[in-house]
XYZ file of C-alpha atoms in Angstrom:
566
model
C -20.297 -19.122 -119.818
C -23.040 -21.438 -118.240
C -20.006 -23.428 -116.107
C -18.926 -20.483 -114.919
C -22.239 -18.747 -113.784
C -22.722 -22.402 -112.128
C -19.534 -22.185 -110.627
C -20.265 -18.660 -109.187
C -23.898 -19.522 -107.699
C -22.140 -22.537 -106.209
C -20.238 -20.323 -104.057
C -23.507 -19.107 -102.461
C -24.797 -22.629 -101.913
C -27.271 -23.186 -105.206
C -25.925 -26.223 -106.660
C -28.769 -28.574 -107.779
C -31.566 -26.156 -109.194
C -30.514 -26.365 -113.082
C -31.828 -29.227 -115.241
C -29.015 -31.514 -116.905
C -30.173 -30.652 -120.431
C -30.727 -27.034 -119.518
C -28.916 -24.447 -121.136
C -26.922 -21.619 -119.354
C -29.925 -18.754 -119.733
C -32.122 -21.168 -118.777
C -30.422 -22.017 -115.516
C -30.815 -18.440 -115.062
C -34.663 -18.447 -115.924
C -34.999 -21.449 -113.686
C -33.607 -19.961 -110.746
C -35.581 -16.734 -110.956
C -38.850 -18.816 -111.825
C -38.239 -21.440 -108.840
C -37.714 -18.394 -106.333
C -41.252 -18.453 -105.002
C -40.849 -22.230 -103.336
C -37.200 -22.956 -103.777
C -35.405 -19.651 -101.927
C -37.236 -19.781 -98.596
C -35.984 -22.929 -97.734
C -32.447 -21.927 -98.808
C -32.574 -18.463 -96.442
C -33.324 -20.958 -93.309
C -30.685 -23.213 -94.133
C -28.441 -20.036 -93.665
C -29.806 -18.684 -90.750
C -29.760 -21.636 -88.945
C -25.957 -22.061 -90.212
C -25.215 -18.708 -88.601
C -27.251 -19.343 -85.408
C -24.913 -22.616 -85.046
C -21.704 -20.429 -85.139
C -23.049 -17.967 -83.224
C -23.605 -20.161 -80.352
C -20.464 -22.432 -80.364
C -18.516 -18.721 -80.414
C -20.454 -17.658 -77.485
C -19.648 -21.069 -75.482
C -16.079 -20.414 -76.372
C -15.935 -17.264 -75.295
C -17.679 -17.815 -71.934
C -15.289 -20.855 -71.518
C -12.171 -18.349 -71.871
C -13.317 -16.023 -69.339
C -13.946 -18.878 -66.757
C -10.648 -19.829 -67.505
C -9.283 -16.373 -66.903
C -11.316 -15.940 -63.903
C -9.948 -19.297 -62.412
C -6.681 -18.499 -63.499
C -6.612 -14.901 -61.273
C -8.196 -16.299 -58.279
C -5.778 -19.217 -58.132
C -2.754 -16.664 -58.264
C -4.296 -14.205 -55.672
C -4.911 -17.065 -53.282
C -1.577 -18.584 -53.637
C 0.044 -15.010 -53.186
C -2.218 -14.630 -50.184
C -1.052 -17.629 -48.787
C 2.604 -17.010 -49.321
C 2.669 -14.227 -47.979
C 0.497 -15.068 -44.925
C 3.406 -17.973 -43.745
C 5.729 -14.945 -42.995
C 7.954 -15.304 -45.772
C 9.272 -12.128 -46.955
C 11.372 -13.133 -49.551
C 9.763 -11.246 -52.298
C 10.093 -7.978 -50.562
C 11.678 -6.638 -53.505
C 9.313 -7.199 -56.116
C 7.658 -4.295 -57.079
C 3.776 -3.588 -56.774
C 1.948 -2.089 -59.820
C -0.624 0.096 -57.318
C 2.438 1.773 -55.659
C 1.848 5.780 -55.471
C -0.269 5.588 -58.366
C -0.848 9.722 -57.503
C 2.822 9.984 -57.724
C 4.432 10.185 -61.455
C 7.527 8.261 -62.110
C 9.418 10.471 -64.290
C 12.848 9.496 -66.567
C 14.292 12.474 -67.417
C 17.717 13.205 -65.906
C 19.379 16.430 -65.295
C 21.477 16.717 -62.221
C 20.048 19.552 -60.223
C 22.685 21.436 -57.349
C 20.931 21.363 -54.444
C 23.287 22.835 -52.048
C 26.947 23.226 -52.088
C 29.970 21.152 -52.181
C 32.774 19.908 -50.710
C 32.122 16.355 -52.236
C 33.806 12.891 -52.601
C 32.708 9.763 -51.532
C 34.943 9.110 -48.593
C 35.207 6.384 -45.652
C 32.069 5.485 -43.796
C 32.862 6.073 -39.955
C 29.963 3.242 -39.653
C 32.775 0.960 -40.421
C 34.584 1.537 -37.483
C 31.435 1.986 -35.046
C 29.605 -0.936 -36.653
C 25.898 -1.454 -35.036
C 25.668 -0.290 -31.155
C 24.392 -3.651 -30.179
C 27.149 -5.590 -31.635
C 29.983 -3.148 -31.115
C 28.962 -2.977 -27.095
C 32.103 -4.544 -25.431
C 30.171 -5.251 -22.448
C 27.711 -7.627 -25.057
C 28.157 -11.310 -24.863
C 25.932 -13.569 -26.432
C 26.760 -16.346 -24.469
C 26.159 -14.472 -21.357
C 22.944 -13.271 -22.649
C 21.567 -16.489 -23.697
C 22.608 -17.953 -20.222
C 20.656 -14.981 -18.610
C 17.295 -15.721 -20.851
C 17.463 -19.273 -19.902
C 18.129 -18.627 -16.236
C 15.183 -16.015 -16.450
C 12.912 -18.857 -17.684
C 14.191 -21.021 -14.786
C 13.737 -18.474 -12.483
C 16.903 -18.248 -11.252
C 18.608 -14.976 -9.262
C 20.191 -13.760 -12.421
C 16.722 -13.619 -14.386
C 15.253 -11.897 -10.849
C 17.646 -9.348 -10.855
C 17.730 -8.496 -14.411
C 13.799 -8.504 -14.907
C 13.375 -5.119 -12.798
C 15.080 -2.974 -15.064
C 12.417 -2.010 -16.988
C 12.386 0.930 -19.346
C 16.221 1.297 -20.473
C 17.389 -2.254 -20.754
C 14.486 -3.969 -22.086
C 15.945 -6.791 -24.094
C 17.682 -4.423 -26.657
C 20.762 -6.327 -26.732
C 19.090 -9.754 -26.962
C 17.114 -8.321 -30.077
C 19.298 -9.726 -32.695
C 19.276 -13.503 -31.018
C 15.473 -13.105 -31.718
C 15.271 -11.859 -34.834
C 13.624 -14.214 -36.455
C 10.470 -13.554 -35.118
C 8.071 -10.988 -36.059
C 5.486 -8.747 -34.770
C 2.337 -10.789 -35.780
C 1.793 -13.191 -33.143
C 4.901 -15.170 -33.492
C 6.919 -14.323 -30.151
C 7.095 -16.977 -28.109
C 6.162 -14.371 -24.910
C 3.649 -12.513 -27.108
C -0.134 -12.345 -27.234
C -1.837 -10.396 -30.246
C -5.456 -9.942 -29.096
C -7.853 -7.794 -31.018
C -10.198 -5.694 -28.933
C -12.323 -2.483 -29.895
C -10.839 -2.043 -33.329
C -7.319 -2.413 -31.783
C -4.733 -4.858 -31.600
C -2.871 -5.384 -28.387
C 0.918 -6.592 -28.721
C 2.081 -7.729 -24.845
C 5.497 -8.924 -24.988
C 7.724 -10.289 -21.784
C 10.942 -10.779 -21.623
C 13.180 -11.092 -18.539
C 13.829 -7.005 -19.009
C 10.163 -6.340 -18.546
C 6.676 -5.901 -20.638
C 5.938 -3.585 -23.483
C 2.451 -3.114 -24.393
C 1.274 -1.332 -27.776
C -2.554 -1.123 -28.635
C -2.454 -0.436 -31.880
C -5.279 0.274 -34.661
C -5.825 -3.102 -36.918
C -6.791 -1.424 -40.008
C -6.481 2.121 -41.717
C -9.825 1.719 -43.547
C -11.176 4.444 -40.508
C -8.303 6.341 -40.248
C -8.547 10.349 -41.065
C -5.510 12.845 -40.947
C -6.314 15.232 -38.290
C -5.982 19.038 -38.437
C -2.937 20.383 -37.516
C -3.309 20.965 -33.390
C -3.784 24.558 -32.420
C -1.462 23.494 -29.104
C 1.302 23.247 -31.716
C 3.845 26.702 -31.441
C 3.359 28.583 -34.179
C 6.196 30.804 -35.846
C 7.487 31.247 -39.213
C 10.776 29.309 -39.804
C 13.102 30.411 -43.403
C 16.294 28.856 -44.062
C 19.688 30.371 -45.547
C 20.116 29.212 -48.835
C 23.366 31.223 -49.962
C 26.803 32.647 -47.893
C 28.597 35.282 -49.215
C 32.832 35.232 -48.599
C 33.522 37.672 -45.572
C 36.043 40.245 -47.226
C 39.568 39.463 -45.867
C 39.170 35.802 -45.589
C 41.494 34.188 -47.728
C 40.936 30.529 -47.358
C 36.913 30.888 -46.744
C 34.983 28.094 -48.794
C 31.430 27.274 -49.118
C 30.114 24.461 -46.702
C 27.234 22.757 -46.882
C 25.793 23.952 -43.330
C 27.389 27.289 -44.150
C 29.651 29.049 -41.577
C 27.462 29.585 -38.484
C 29.206 32.041 -35.500
C 28.601 31.336 -31.783
C 26.129 34.443 -31.858
C 23.818 32.803 -34.865
C 23.866 29.822 -32.854
C 22.547 31.211 -29.419
C 19.905 33.022 -31.686
C 18.519 30.109 -33.791
C 17.359 28.564 -30.386
C 14.689 31.041 -30.009
C 11.422 30.062 -31.430
C 10.149 33.411 -33.291
C 9.968 34.301 -36.962
C 13.710 34.117 -38.116
C 15.838 32.868 -41.057
C 18.579 30.189 -39.657
C 21.433 28.073 -41.135
C 19.857 24.669 -41.653
C 22.175 22.830 -44.603
C 21.818 23.256 -48.476
C 23.318 26.683 -48.246
C 25.015 27.752 -51.373
C 28.195 29.683 -51.910
C 28.393 33.060 -53.965
C 27.573 33.020 -57.390
C 29.872 31.037 -59.643
C 31.000 28.795 -56.523
C 31.259 25.041 -56.249
C 28.262 23.093 -55.594
C 28.326 22.409 -51.452
C 26.849 18.855 -52.328
C 24.242 16.712 -51.977
C 23.002 17.446 -55.734
C 19.619 15.336 -56.731
C 18.614 14.974 -60.410
C 15.859 17.105 -61.352
C 13.475 14.130 -61.623
C 14.043 13.169 -58.368
C 13.868 16.608 -56.710
C 10.574 16.556 -58.191
C 9.449 13.435 -57.493
C 9.899 14.019 -53.292
C 8.574 17.350 -53.677
C 5.323 15.556 -54.594
C 5.426 13.366 -51.089
C 3.127 14.365 -48.518
C 4.021 11.197 -46.587
C 7.434 10.207 -46.545
C 9.485 6.837 -45.265
C 13.142 7.882 -45.101
C 16.317 5.636 -45.009
C 19.482 6.160 -46.470
C 22.839 3.868 -47.650
C 26.088 5.451 -48.197
C 29.737 3.710 -48.791
C 27.887 0.805 -49.876
C 27.322 -0.060 -45.614
C 23.962 -1.920 -45.782
C 21.974 -4.244 -47.762
C 18.462 -3.102 -48.947
C 15.988 -3.953 -46.567
C 12.138 -3.595 -48.174
C 9.331 -3.076 -45.265
C 7.533 -6.220 -44.834
C 5.036 -6.222 -48.161
C 2.272 -7.916 -45.992
C 1.712 -5.045 -43.324
C 1.673 -2.327 -45.893
C -2.015 -1.321 -46.804
C -3.408 -0.558 -50.156
C -4.431 3.161 -48.458
C -0.197 3.783 -48.072
C 0.686 2.287 -51.088
C -0.894 5.138 -53.063
C -0.425 8.021 -50.017
C 3.280 7.372 -48.948
C 6.369 7.736 -50.317
C 9.214 5.382 -49.449
C 12.834 6.943 -50.234
C 15.823 5.707 -49.973
C 18.704 7.784 -50.617
C 21.779 6.324 -51.554
C 25.055 6.928 -53.756
C 26.401 5.579 -57.262
C 28.644 2.966 -55.467
C 25.853 1.532 -53.064
C 23.714 1.070 -56.668
C 26.665 -0.669 -58.390
C 27.067 -3.123 -55.153
C 22.729 -3.655 -55.294
C 22.814 -4.352 -58.923
C 25.747 -6.948 -58.747
C 23.455 -8.695 -56.522
C 20.447 -8.913 -58.514
C 18.665 -5.821 -57.030
C 18.384 -3.647 -59.987
C 16.015 -0.579 -60.424
C 13.547 -0.263 -62.800
C 13.616 2.171 -65.267
C 11.555 4.717 -62.965
C 14.445 3.900 -60.186
C 12.139 1.580 -57.916
C 13.121 -1.968 -55.897
C 10.274 -2.837 -54.768
C 8.834 -0.168 -52.329
C 11.758 1.840 -52.603
C 12.412 4.417 -54.862
C 15.915 5.020 -54.797
C 17.776 8.240 -55.117
C 21.040 8.572 -56.393
C 22.626 11.831 -54.404
C 25.616 13.009 -56.576
C 28.541 14.879 -54.731
C 28.583 13.741 -51.233
C 29.180 17.039 -48.876
C 31.406 15.434 -46.638
C 33.899 12.713 -46.808
C 32.416 10.465 -43.805
C 29.659 9.118 -44.753
C 27.892 8.982 -41.228
C 28.004 13.084 -41.728
C 26.204 12.209 -45.209
C 23.619 9.920 -43.438
C 22.614 12.920 -40.721
C 21.093 14.789 -44.017
C 18.275 12.855 -44.511
C 18.199 11.620 -40.780
C 17.754 14.727 -39.325
C 16.776 17.363 -42.172
C 13.951 15.399 -43.832
C 11.737 18.736 -44.058
C 14.386 20.156 -46.187
C 14.481 17.111 -48.481
C 10.594 16.887 -48.680
C 9.499 20.566 -48.091
C 5.739 19.892 -48.851
C 5.873 16.584 -46.995
C 3.575 16.773 -43.513
C 4.786 13.903 -41.986
C 8.233 11.447 -42.399
C 9.601 8.398 -40.516
C 13.091 7.841 -40.574
C 14.521 4.500 -40.274
C 18.357 3.442 -40.399
C 19.148 1.123 -43.456
C 19.563 -1.366 -40.525
C 15.894 -1.671 -40.114
C 13.551 -3.371 -41.972
C 9.788 -1.510 -41.160
C 7.086 -4.323 -40.277
C 4.034 -2.202 -39.325
C 1.486 0.227 -42.104
C 3.075 3.572 -42.138
C -0.152 5.275 -41.475
C -1.073 3.283 -38.249
C 2.840 4.114 -36.723
C 1.669 7.949 -37.230
C -1.733 7.392 -35.637
C 0.015 5.560 -32.732
C 2.999 7.978 -32.091
C 1.680 11.239 -33.205
C -1.649 11.596 -33.764
C -3.424 9.483 -30.810
C -1.912 11.900 -27.989
C -1.226 14.950 -30.392
C 2.270 14.905 -30.545
C 4.659 16.184 -32.868
C 8.077 14.167 -32.690
C 8.685 10.899 -31.782
C 11.663 8.851 -30.400
C 12.474 5.798 -28.604
C 14.951 5.818 -25.523
C 18.290 4.308 -25.827
C 18.067 0.024 -24.919
C 21.238 0.363 -22.310
C 22.205 4.310 -21.263
C 20.242 7.214 -20.091
C 22.677 9.439 -19.351
C 24.925 11.568 -21.487
C 27.940 11.210 -19.221
C 27.680 7.345 -19.849
C 27.247 7.988 -23.825
C 30.389 10.031 -23.778
C 32.258 7.187 -21.952
C 31.143 4.284 -23.944
C 31.712 6.933 -26.939
C 35.385 7.095 -25.719
C 35.941 3.344 -24.839
C 35.055 1.984 -28.241
C 36.735 4.948 -29.568
C 33.623 5.870 -31.670
C 35.255 9.528 -32.453
C 38.285 11.349 -31.506
C 38.411 11.634 -28.073
C 39.689 15.512 -27.872
C 36.714 16.515 -30.090
C 33.958 14.506 -27.528
C 35.923 15.828 -24.514
C 35.214 19.270 -26.246
C 32.026 18.950 -27.228
C 30.947 17.628 -23.367
C 32.845 20.351 -21.994
C 30.797 22.888 -24.029
C 27.462 21.337 -23.160
C 28.256 21.204 -19.301
C 29.332 24.696 -19.179
C 26.071 25.703 -20.948
C 23.849 23.835 -18.108
C 23.710 20.212 -19.168
C 23.368 18.214 -15.918
C 23.680 14.527 -15.269
C 20.375 12.363 -15.649
C 18.001 11.932 -12.534
C 15.820 9.245 -13.410
C 13.819 9.851 -9.781
C 13.283 13.773 -10.517
C 10.120 14.260 -10.956
C 10.725 17.476 -13.132
C 12.957 15.870 -15.927
C 12.184 16.734 -19.274
C 12.815 13.365 -20.828
C 12.538 9.949 -19.611
C 15.614 9.745 -20.850
C 18.564 11.917 -22.026
C 19.881 9.225 -24.524
C 17.778 8.058 -27.449
C 18.115 5.438 -29.616
C 17.730 7.255 -32.781
C 17.362 4.716 -35.534
C 13.813 5.438 -35.627
C 12.099 9.003 -35.562
C 8.338 9.831 -36.639
C 8.102 13.321 -37.283
C 5.030 16.319 -37.931
C 6.748 18.847 -39.919
C 5.504 21.673 -37.414
C 7.848 24.880 -37.034
C 8.984 23.636 -33.796
C 9.664 19.734 -34.638
C 11.580 21.395 -37.786
C 13.555 24.248 -35.502
C 14.620 20.998 -33.487
C 16.048 18.949 -36.169
C 17.632 21.921 -37.700
C 19.328 22.822 -34.531
C 20.259 19.025 -33.729
C 21.995 18.802 -37.198
C 23.741 21.945 -36.527
C 25.202 20.587 -33.561
C 26.297 17.390 -35.485
C 28.022 19.728 -38.059
C 29.686 21.749 -35.043
C 30.834 18.759 -33.116
C 30.925 14.970 -34.041
C 28.641 13.100 -35.885
C 27.325 10.723 -32.784
C 24.107 12.379 -32.438
C 23.060 10.723 -29.219
C 25.854 12.968 -27.367
C 23.828 16.343 -28.725
C 20.323 15.176 -28.350
C 19.335 15.782 -24.896
C 21.541 19.311 -24.749
C 19.978 20.488 -27.745
C 16.328 19.756 -26.457
C 17.081 20.984 -23.065
C 18.515 24.329 -24.347
C 15.477 24.708 -26.855
C 12.759 24.285 -24.048
C 14.795 26.352 -21.442
C 14.926 29.402 -24.099
C 11.364 28.899 -25.123
C 9.418 28.621 -21.878
C 6.257 29.806 -23.476
C 6.401 27.604 -26.717
C 5.488 23.773 -25.958
C 7.515 21.070 -28.026
C 5.085 18.083 -27.971
C 8.081 15.354 -28.069
C 6.984 11.775 -27.220
C 10.038 9.640 -26.075
C 8.583 6.168 -26.177
C 10.391 2.406 -25.403
C 12.803 1.031 -27.343
C 10.619 -2.269 -26.933
C 7.932 -0.458 -29.204
C 10.464 0.384 -31.463
C 11.633 -3.266 -31.969
C 7.910 -4.290 -32.311
C 7.589 -2.324 -35.557
C 11.377 -2.307 -37.028
C 13.263 -5.775 -37.068
C 16.760 -5.050 -36.805
C 19.655 -6.552 -39.057
C 23.627 -6.478 -39.161
C 25.580 -4.069 -41.339
C 27.416 -5.605 -43.904
C 30.633 -5.214 -42.426
C 29.343 -7.392 -39.268
C 28.016 -9.925 -41.705
C 31.900 -10.049 -42.884
C 33.368 -10.212 -39.389
C 31.152 -13.055 -37.990
C 31.679 -15.225 -41.841
C 35.231 -14.798 -41.136
C 35.215 -15.799 -37.793
C 33.243 -18.982 -38.343
C 35.461 -19.841 -41.386
C 38.502 -19.714 -39.007
C 36.965 -21.649 -36.273
C-alpha cells in the first residue's frame, strides 16, 4: 500500500519526502508535516516549468507565422512578376475573387427560352473564315513589303499612309498580333498625364490616339442621360398559329409581316418581335434553351462581357488577366455561350469547366436546342440580342470569339460610352465603307447565296439606301460598313430597338450583318427625326488596341496543312 501511494505521489513530482525506515502512514504524515517548508519550493518549480513551456510555444507560433507570411509574400511577388512580363499563358486559371456578388448555382433544369427548330448544323464561318484572312486581295508578302517600304520612306509607303480612317493597318493586324497594348508596340508610346494613359500608334496607314483612364478607382457609373430617347419597348413572347396555315411552324424570330416590320421602326411605346418567340401551347421549343441555373445567373448581371463559340469554331480566349481590375472581377459577368460539341472539344484539350461552369474568367453557358442550322445565325443571338438574354443588365460588351479582351471592361465603358454620352458604339470596317463595296465583296468571295444577297440589296435600294459619300457633310455615319466584332452598348430603349431591328434584318435576309447595319440605322433615324440615337462609330485601330485578334480553328488547320505540304 505504501509503495502504491508512493507511486501515486511520484506522478505529482514528490519523490524524497519520506525516510527510508518510515512506514506508509508516516510518509503521509511526514508530507503533511513538512508542507510548511517543503511545498512552496515545489510550487515554484512547477510554475517555472509552465513558464518555460509557454515561452517555447510562443516562439514556435511566432516562427510559424513568420514562415507563412514569407511564403505568401513570395507567392504574391512571383505571381506579379509573371503577370507583368506579359505572359498570359495562365489565362485559364480561375480567380477565387471573381464575381463574389453573384452566386454560382449547380442545379440543372432545362428552361425553354424560346421556340424551336433546333439541331447543330454546319457553321457558315467555316466557309467564311476571318475577314482579314479570307479577303482575296490580302497578300502577306505584299503587306510585309509595304510596311518595309513605308519605314524606308519609299513611294509605296507614302501612298498608303494617307488612307486614314478606312485602311488603318487592319489587314496587318495578324502579322503584329504578338504586340500588346501595354507599350510594347515598336511604334507606340504610352504616356501618363492627368490620370490618363495616352496610347499613340503610328503605322503606314495613319495614326490613332486613345486617352484612357489609368485606373477604375475613381470611376462612378453615370445616371442614365436625359438626352436618351424614352419610350416603353415590349417584346412578343408567344405567337399563335394563323387559321388555314397547315404548314406553319413556330420560329425563334417569329413570323414578322412587312407591315409589322415597317411599324417596328417607330421609336414609340410598342410590342415587337425580337427573338425568343414561343409557339402555341403544346408546341415544341423554338430553341436557345438554357438551364434554369444559367438563366438565373445571367439575370443577375448588371454589366456583361459576352462572346460565343458554336460548332467548335474557335478556341477559348480568356481576357488578359493583368488588365481586369478587382472592381470588374466583382461587378462584371464574363459569359461565353457555347454548345455541347464545343464543350467536349475544350475538355479534350484540357480546358475543363469547374463544378460551377467556369474556365478562368468565363462562365460557360451551354445552349440546348439551337434554333438555326447555320452556326453564324445562332451566333447573332448573343451578338445582337444581349438585352434579351440579360434582361436586368444596364451595359454589355460583345466581342467575337476570335478576339481576346486586353482592357478592363469598366475603362472600355468609360471611354466609348460614358465620356461623351453615347448609348451604342461600334468600329468602322478596316477596309470598306460603302455597302456597294461590301455587297460586291460578299459575292466575289461567295460568302452567301448570291440570289439572296441581290434580293436584300435591291430591297434596301428601293427603300432609300444610297451610296456612301465620304465628302457629304450631312452623312449620318463616318462609314456605312462596320467591323462588327466589337460592340459596346448601354441598354437604353433606342439601343435595344436598334438591336432588335438589326437582328430581324439578319433573320429575314442573310446572316451577313454588315450588309444590313447602315440601312437599319438610317431607316431608324429617318422615321424618328425627333428621337435621337447616340451612336459612336469609332476607328478600327482603337478596337485593335483593346482586343487582340486570333485565327479561327479552321484557319489554323489550313495554315498547318500548307506548311506541311511545302
